[in-house]
PDB file of C-alpha atoms in Angstrom:
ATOM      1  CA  UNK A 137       0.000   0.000   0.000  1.00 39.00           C
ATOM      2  CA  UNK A 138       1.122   3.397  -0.891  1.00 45.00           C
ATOM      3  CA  UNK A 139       1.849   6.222   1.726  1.00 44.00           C
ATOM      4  CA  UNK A 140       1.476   9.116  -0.678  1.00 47.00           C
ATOM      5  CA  UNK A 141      -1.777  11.071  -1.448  1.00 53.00           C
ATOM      6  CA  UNK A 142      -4.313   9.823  -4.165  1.00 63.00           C
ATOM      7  CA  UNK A 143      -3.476  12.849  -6.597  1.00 71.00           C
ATOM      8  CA  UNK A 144      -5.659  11.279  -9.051  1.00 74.00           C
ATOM      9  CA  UNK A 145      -8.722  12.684  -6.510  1.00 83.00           C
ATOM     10  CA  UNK A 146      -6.982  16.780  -6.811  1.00 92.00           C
ATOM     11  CA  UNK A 147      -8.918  16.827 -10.097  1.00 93.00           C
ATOM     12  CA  UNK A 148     -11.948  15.340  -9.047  1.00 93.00           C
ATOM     13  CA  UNK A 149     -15.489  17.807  -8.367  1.00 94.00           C
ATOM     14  CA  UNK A 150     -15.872  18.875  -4.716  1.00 94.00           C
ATOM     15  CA  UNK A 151     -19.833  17.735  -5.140  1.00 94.00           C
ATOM     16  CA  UNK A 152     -18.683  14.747  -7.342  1.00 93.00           C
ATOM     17  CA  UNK A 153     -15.945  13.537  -4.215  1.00 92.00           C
ATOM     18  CA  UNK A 154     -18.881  14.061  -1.678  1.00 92.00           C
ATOM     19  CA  UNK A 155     -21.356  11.990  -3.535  1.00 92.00           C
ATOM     20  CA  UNK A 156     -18.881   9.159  -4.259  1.00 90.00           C
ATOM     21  CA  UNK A 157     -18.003   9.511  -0.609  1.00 91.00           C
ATOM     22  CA  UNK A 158     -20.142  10.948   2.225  1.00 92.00           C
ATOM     23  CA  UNK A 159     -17.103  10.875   4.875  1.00 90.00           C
ATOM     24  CA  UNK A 160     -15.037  13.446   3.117  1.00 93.00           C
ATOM     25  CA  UNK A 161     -17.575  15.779   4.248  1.00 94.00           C
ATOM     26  CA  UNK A 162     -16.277  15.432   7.762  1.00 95.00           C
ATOM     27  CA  UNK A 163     -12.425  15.850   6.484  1.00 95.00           C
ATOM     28  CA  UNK A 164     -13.084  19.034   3.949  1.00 95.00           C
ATOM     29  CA  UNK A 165     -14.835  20.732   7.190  1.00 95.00           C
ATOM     30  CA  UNK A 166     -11.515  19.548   9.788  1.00 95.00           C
ATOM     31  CA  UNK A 167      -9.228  21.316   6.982  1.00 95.00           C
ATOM     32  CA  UNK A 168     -11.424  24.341   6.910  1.00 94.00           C
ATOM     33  CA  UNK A 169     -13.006  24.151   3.463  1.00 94.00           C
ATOM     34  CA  UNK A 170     -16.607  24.480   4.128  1.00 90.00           C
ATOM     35  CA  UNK A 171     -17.658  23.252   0.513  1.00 86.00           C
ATOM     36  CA  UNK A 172     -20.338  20.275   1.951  1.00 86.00           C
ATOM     37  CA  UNK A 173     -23.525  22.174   0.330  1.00 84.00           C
ATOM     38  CA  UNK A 174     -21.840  25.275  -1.175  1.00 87.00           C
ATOM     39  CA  UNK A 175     -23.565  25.859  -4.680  1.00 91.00           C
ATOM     40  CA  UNK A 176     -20.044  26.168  -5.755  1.00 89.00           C
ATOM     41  CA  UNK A 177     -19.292  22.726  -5.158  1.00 88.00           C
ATOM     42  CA  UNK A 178     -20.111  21.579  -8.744  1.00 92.00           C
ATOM     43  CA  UNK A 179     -18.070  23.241 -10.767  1.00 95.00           C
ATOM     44  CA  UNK A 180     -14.734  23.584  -8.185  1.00 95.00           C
ATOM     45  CA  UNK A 181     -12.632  20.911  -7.984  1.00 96.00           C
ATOM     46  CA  UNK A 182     -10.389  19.813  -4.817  1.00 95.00           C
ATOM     47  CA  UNK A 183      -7.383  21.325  -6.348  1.00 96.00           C
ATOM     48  CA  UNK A 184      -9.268  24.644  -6.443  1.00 96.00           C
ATOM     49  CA  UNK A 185     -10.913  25.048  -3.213  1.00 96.00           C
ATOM     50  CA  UNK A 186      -7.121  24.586  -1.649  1.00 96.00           C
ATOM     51  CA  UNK A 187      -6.264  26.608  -3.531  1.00 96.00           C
ATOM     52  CA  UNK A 188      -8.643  29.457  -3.386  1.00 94.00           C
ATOM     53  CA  UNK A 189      -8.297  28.793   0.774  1.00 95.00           C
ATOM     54  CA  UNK A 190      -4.661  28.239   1.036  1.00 97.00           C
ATOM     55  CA  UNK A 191      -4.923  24.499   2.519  1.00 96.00           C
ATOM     56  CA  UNK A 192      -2.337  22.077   1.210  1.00 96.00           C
ATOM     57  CA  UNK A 193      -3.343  20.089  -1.538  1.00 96.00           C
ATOM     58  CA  UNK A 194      -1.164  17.211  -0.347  1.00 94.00           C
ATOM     59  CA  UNK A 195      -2.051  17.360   3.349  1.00 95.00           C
ATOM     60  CA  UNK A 196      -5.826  17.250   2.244  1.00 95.00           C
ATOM     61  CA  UNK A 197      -5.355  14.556   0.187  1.00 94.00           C
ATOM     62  CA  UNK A 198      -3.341  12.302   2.470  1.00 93.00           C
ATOM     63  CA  UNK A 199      -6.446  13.215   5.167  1.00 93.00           C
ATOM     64  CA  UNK A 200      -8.654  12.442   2.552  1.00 91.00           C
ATOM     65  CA  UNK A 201      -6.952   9.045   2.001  1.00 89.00           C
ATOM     66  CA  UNK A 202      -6.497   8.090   5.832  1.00 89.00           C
ATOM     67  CA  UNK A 203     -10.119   8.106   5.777  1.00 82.00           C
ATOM     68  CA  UNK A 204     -10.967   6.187   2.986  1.00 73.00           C
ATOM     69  CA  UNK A 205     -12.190   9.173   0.824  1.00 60.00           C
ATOM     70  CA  UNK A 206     -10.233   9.176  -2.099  1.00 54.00           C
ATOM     71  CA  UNK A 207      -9.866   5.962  -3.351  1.00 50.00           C
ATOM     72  CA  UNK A 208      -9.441   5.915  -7.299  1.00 45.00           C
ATOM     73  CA  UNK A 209     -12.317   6.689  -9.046  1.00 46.00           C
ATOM     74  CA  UNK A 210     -13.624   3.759 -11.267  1.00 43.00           C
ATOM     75  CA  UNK A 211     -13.513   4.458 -14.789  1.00 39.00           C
ATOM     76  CA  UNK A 212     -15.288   3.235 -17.511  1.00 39.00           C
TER      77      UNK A 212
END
């Protein structure tokens, strides 16, 4: 298993990560990124909101990860 972040999940939709994955809610609000119902949430992606709110990207991600929120998407 792999200690570094999913990176793969940076590009993913806030509102597409927290209806593949309820729980994230939970680490977006511990990091300070109060996305969970924003009307913004469609169109940002988890790369952008750290950005825009100066969180790191890789410490988000590696929370993300701890918690089982950012496995690899599936893709068809």
């Amino acid at each position: 298993m792999s200690l570094a972040p999913d990176m793969s999940c940076a590009d993913e939709r806030v509102a597409a990560l927290l209806a593949r994955e309820p729980r994230a809610a939970r680490v977006l609000l511990r990091h300070g990124l109060h996305c969970v119902g924003c009307a913004i949430a469609p169109f940002e992606t988890i790369a952008e909101i750290c950005a825009i709110y100066g969180v790191s990207l890789e410490r988000l991600l590696v929370d993300l990860r701890d918690h089982g929120a950012s496995e690899t998407r599936e893709t068809k």
